[in-house]
Each structure stands twice: as structure tokens, then as C-alpha cells.
Coordinates of C-alpha atoms in Angstrom, one line a residue:
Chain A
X1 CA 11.0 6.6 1.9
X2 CA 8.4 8.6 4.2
X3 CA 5.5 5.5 4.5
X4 CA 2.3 4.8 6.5
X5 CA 2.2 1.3 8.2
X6 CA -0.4 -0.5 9.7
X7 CA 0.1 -3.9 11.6
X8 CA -1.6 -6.9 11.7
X9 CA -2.6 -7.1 8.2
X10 CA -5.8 -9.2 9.2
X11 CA -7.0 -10.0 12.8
X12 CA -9.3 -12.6 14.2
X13 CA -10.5 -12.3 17.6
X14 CA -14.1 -13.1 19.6
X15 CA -16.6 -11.0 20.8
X16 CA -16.2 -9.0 23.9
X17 CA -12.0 -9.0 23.7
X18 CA -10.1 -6.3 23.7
X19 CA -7.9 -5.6 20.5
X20 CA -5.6 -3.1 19.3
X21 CA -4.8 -2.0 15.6
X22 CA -1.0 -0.1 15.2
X23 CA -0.6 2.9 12.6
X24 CA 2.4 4.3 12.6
X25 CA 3.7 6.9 10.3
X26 CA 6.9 8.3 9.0
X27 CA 6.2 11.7 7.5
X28 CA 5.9 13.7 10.6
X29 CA 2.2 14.6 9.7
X30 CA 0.4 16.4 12.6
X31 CA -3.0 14.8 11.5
X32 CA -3.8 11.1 11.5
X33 CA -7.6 9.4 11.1
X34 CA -9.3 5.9 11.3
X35 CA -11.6 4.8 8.9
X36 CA -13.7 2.0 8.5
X37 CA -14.6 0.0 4.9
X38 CA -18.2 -1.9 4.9
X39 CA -19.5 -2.8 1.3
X40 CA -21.9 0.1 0.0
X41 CA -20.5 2.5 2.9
X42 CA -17.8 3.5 1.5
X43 CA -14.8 4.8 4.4
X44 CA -16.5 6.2 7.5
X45 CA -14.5 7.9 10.1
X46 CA -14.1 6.7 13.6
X47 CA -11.5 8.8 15.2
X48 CA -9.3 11.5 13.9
X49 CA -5.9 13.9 16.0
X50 CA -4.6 16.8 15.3
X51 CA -1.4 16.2 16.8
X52 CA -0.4 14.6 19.9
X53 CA -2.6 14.4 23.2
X54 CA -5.5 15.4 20.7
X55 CA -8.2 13.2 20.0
X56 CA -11.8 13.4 18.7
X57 CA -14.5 11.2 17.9
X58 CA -15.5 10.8 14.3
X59 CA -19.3 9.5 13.0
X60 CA -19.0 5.8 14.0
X61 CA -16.7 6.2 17.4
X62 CA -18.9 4.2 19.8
X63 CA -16.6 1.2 20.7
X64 CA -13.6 2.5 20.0
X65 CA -10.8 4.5 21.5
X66 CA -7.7 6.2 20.2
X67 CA -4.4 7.9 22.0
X68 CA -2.0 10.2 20.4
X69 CA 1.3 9.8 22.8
X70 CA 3.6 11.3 20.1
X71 CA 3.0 12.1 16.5
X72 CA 4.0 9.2 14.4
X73 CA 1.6 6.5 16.1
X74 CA -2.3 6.3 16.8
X75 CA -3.1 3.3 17.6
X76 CA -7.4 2.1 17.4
X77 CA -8.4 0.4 20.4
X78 CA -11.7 -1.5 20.1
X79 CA -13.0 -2.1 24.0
X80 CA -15.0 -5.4 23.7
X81 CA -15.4 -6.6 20.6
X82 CA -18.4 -6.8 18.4
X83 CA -19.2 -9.2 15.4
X84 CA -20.1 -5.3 14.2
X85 CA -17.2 -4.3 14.3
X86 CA -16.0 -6.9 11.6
X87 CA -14.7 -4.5 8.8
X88 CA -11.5 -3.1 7.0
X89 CA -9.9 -0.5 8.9
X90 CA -7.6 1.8 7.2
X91 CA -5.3 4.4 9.4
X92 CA -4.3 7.8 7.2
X93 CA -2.4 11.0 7.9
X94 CA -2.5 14.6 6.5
X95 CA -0.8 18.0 6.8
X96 CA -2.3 21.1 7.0
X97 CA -6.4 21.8 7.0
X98 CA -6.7 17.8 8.1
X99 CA -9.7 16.9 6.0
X100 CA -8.9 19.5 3.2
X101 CA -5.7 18.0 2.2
X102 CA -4.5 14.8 0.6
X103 CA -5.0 11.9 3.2
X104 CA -2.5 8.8 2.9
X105 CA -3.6 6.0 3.8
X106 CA -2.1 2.6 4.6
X107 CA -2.8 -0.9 3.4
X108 CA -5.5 -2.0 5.7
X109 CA -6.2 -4.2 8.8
X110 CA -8.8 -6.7 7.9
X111 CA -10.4 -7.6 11.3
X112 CA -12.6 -10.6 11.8
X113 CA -15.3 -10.5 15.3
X114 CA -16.2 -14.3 15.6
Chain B
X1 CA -25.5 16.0 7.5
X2 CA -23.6 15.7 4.2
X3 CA -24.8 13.1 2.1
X4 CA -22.7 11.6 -0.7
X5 CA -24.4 10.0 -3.5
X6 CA -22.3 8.1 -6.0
X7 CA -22.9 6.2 -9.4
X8 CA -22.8 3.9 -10.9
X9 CA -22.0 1.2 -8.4
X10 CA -19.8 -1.2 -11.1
X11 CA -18.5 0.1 -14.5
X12 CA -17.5 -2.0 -17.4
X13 CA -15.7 0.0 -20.3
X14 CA -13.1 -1.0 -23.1
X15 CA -9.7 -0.4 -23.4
X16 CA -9.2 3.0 -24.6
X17 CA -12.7 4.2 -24.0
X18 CA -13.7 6.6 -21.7
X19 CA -15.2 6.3 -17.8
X20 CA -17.6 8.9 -16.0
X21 CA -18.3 8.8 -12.7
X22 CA -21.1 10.6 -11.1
X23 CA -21.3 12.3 -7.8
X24 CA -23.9 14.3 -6.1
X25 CA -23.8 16.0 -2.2
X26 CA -26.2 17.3 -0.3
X27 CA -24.9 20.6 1.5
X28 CA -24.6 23.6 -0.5
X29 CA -21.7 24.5 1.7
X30 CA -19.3 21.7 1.0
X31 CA -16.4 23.3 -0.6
X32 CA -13.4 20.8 -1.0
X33 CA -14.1 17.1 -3.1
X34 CA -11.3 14.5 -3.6
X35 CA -11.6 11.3 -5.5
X36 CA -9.7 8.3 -4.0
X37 CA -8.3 5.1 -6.2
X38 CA -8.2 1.6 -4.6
X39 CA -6.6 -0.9 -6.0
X40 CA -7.3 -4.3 -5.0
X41 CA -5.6 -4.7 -1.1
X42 CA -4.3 -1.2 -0.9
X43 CA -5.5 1.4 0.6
X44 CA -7.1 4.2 -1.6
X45 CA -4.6 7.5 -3.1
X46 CA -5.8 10.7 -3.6
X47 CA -5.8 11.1 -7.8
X48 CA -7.5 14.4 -8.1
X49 CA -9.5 17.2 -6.3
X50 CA -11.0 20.2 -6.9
X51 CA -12.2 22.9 -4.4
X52 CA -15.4 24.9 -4.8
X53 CA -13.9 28.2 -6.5
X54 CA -12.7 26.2 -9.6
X55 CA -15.3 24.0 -12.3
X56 CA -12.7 21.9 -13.9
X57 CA -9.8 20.5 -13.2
X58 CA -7.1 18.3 -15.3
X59 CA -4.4 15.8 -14.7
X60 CA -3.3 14.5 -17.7
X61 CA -6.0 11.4 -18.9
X62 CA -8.2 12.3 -15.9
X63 CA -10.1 15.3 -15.0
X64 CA -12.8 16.4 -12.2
X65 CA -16.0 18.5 -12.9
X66 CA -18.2 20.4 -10.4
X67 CA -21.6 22.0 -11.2
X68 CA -22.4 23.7 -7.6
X69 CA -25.5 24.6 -8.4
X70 CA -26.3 21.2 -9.2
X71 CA -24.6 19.9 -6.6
X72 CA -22.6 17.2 -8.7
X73 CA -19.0 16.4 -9.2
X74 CA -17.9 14.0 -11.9
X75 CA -14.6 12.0 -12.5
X76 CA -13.7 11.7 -16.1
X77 CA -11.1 9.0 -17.3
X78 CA -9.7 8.9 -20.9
X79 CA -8.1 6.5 -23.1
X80 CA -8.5 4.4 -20.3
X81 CA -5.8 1.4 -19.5
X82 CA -5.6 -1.6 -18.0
X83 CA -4.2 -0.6 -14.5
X84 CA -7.0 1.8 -14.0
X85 CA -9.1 -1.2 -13.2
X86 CA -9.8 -0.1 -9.2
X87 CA -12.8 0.9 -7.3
X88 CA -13.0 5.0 -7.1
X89 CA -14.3 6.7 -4.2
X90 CA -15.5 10.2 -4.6
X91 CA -15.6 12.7 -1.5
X92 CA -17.3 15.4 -0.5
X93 CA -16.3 18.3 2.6
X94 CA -18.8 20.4 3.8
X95 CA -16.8 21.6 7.1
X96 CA -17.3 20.2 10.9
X97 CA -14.2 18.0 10.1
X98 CA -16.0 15.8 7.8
X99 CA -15.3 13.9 4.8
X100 CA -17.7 12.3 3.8
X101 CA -17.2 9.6 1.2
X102 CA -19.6 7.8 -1.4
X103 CA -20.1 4.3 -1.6
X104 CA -17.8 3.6 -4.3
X105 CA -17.4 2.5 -8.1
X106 CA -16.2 -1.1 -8.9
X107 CA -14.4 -0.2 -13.0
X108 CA -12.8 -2.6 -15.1
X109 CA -11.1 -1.9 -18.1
X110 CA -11.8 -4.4 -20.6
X111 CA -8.8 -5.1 -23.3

């Protein structure tokens, strides 16, 4: 079955490393997101494609970085680290109008910034 | 910007009762709202949506309403079950590429 994968499952790192979160999808979706998860903010978007070598910054990019080098993968990319950026990160993917269609999303990557 | 207002925050209800969940945006323009279901390590699934040209909308126990005059959506659960227990995230798109979610409601069905 078609899926959405994300990998690790949780991360801990320090502050001011570099650290990479994989999503990886096997419905051949052109559109694929990043959100973030912090108590009473419900999912905010980080980065979002539209299909591969497209990229754009979503409402809480700063830190963050994104490539699309073919369509099943879009892999988050935090620069230096920031206690911050401590959070749930979930990847999703869409067809169609992107944002006006279902998103599915993956289990999560719990990250930890000590 | 779109705000996304959403309540209540935690919702207790028995077994077989109903749940409503409340929802109100900001921008007259939005025109597409989803609600999202996360159960407890997953990531959230897409359980309904309605777009702006339609009031109602039903999916067996669980239906959507939008007043867009009002500006508020609502998430409506009957007969409700043990495995709808999850936290419920309403959404609201107003264009710009943005979805723009609430902060989320904690139910629990109590048996």
C-alpha cells in the first residue's frame, strides 16, 4: 500500500547542530509540506513543494531548509539547532490544489533541542 | 492573516452522546475548511470538509456546518464511540497557500 514515512521517530540533538528529518512518500503526490505541532498552536507550516526543484517558505521557515531532488522525498533540514525548535514535526503530501485537498500526513518525528 | 479560533480546548461526553465542536476564522475570503483526527502518536486524517458554496455536509455519524456570514464552522459527532476519543483539528483556507489550523480539541468518549 501507497504510505507516507517519516524517519527517526524521535531525535535528540544539542543546540547549534545540524539535523535532518526524512519524509518519503509512495503515492507519487506532486505536493508535500512540513508542519510543526507545539501545545495550543495547533500544526504551523514550515516549508511546502510543489513538485521537484520547488520549494517555498511557509509561516515559521526561519531555521529551516528543505530540497525537493525528486518527488517522493523532502527531507527538513534544521541549520543549527535551537532548544525552539523542540517540537513534533509531521511531513504530509497532496494532489491537486495543494492546500485545498486532503493532506496525508505521517506519524511524526518527535525532536528534542537540549 | 487568517486567524483560526477553535473551542472548546478538552471535551468530555458519554458514550453515545453527541460532540460539537466550534470553529470561527477571521477572513471572509477563506473558502475551503477540513477537520483533521489525531489519534494518540499518529499523525492527524482528514475526516471531513466542506468548501464555501455548500452549508452542510454529512458522512455518516459525523457532519460539518458553515455559517459564512458568521464566519463559523462546526464539527458535529453522533452516537459517539469509544475510538473517537482523539484530539480534532479544524482548518480554515483563505488562499496565499495557507492552511491555517486551530489549536485543537482534546474529546474523550466516556463509556
Amino acid at each position: 500500500d501507497a504510505e507516507i514515512t517519516q524517519s527517526p521517530r524521535h531525535k535528540i540533538t544539542e543546540t547549534g547542530r545540524q539535523v535532518t528529518l526524512a519524509c518519503h512518500q509512495t503515492w507519487n503526490h506532486n505536493n508535500m509540506f512540513w508542519y510543526r505541532q507545539d501545545l495550543g498552536h495547533g500544526l504551523r507550516l514550515i516549508h511546502y513543494s510543489y513538485g521537484v526543484q520547488d520549494t517555498n517558505k511557509g509561516e515559521v521557515s526561519d531555521g529551516y531548509s528543505v530540497s525537493r531532488s525528486n518527488t517522493e522525498d523532502l527531507p527538513l533540514t534544521l541549520e543549527s539547532a535551537a532548544s525552539s525548535q523542540t517540537s513534533v514535526y509531521f511531513c504530509a503530501s497532496s494532489v491537486g490544489q495543494a492546500f485545498q485537498e486532503t493532506q496525508y500526513f505521517g506519524p511524526g518525528t518527535r525532536l528534542l533541542v537540549l | 492573516g487568517e486567524n483560526v479560533e477553535q473551542h472548546p480546548s478538552t471535551l468530555s461526553v458519554q458514550e453515545g452522546d453527541s460532540a460539537v465542536i466550534k470553529c470561527t476564522y477571521s477572513d471572509s475570503a477563506s473558502n475551503y475548511f477540513p477537520w483533521y483526527k489525531q489519534e494518540l502518536g499518529k499523525g492527524p486524517q482528514l475526516i471531513i470538509d466542506i468548501r464555501s458554496n455548500v452549508g452542510e455536509k454529512k458522512d455518516q455519524r459525523i457532519a460539518v456546518t458553515l455559517n459564512k456570514t458568521a464566519k463559523h464552522f462546526s464539527l458535529h459527532i453522533t452516537e459517539t464511540q469509544p475510538e473517537d476519543s482523539a484530539v480534532y483539528f479544524c482548518a480554515a483556507y483563505q488562499g496565499a497557500q495557507k492552511l491555517v489550523f486551530g489549536q485543537g480539541t482534546r474529546l474523550t468518549i466516556n463509556p
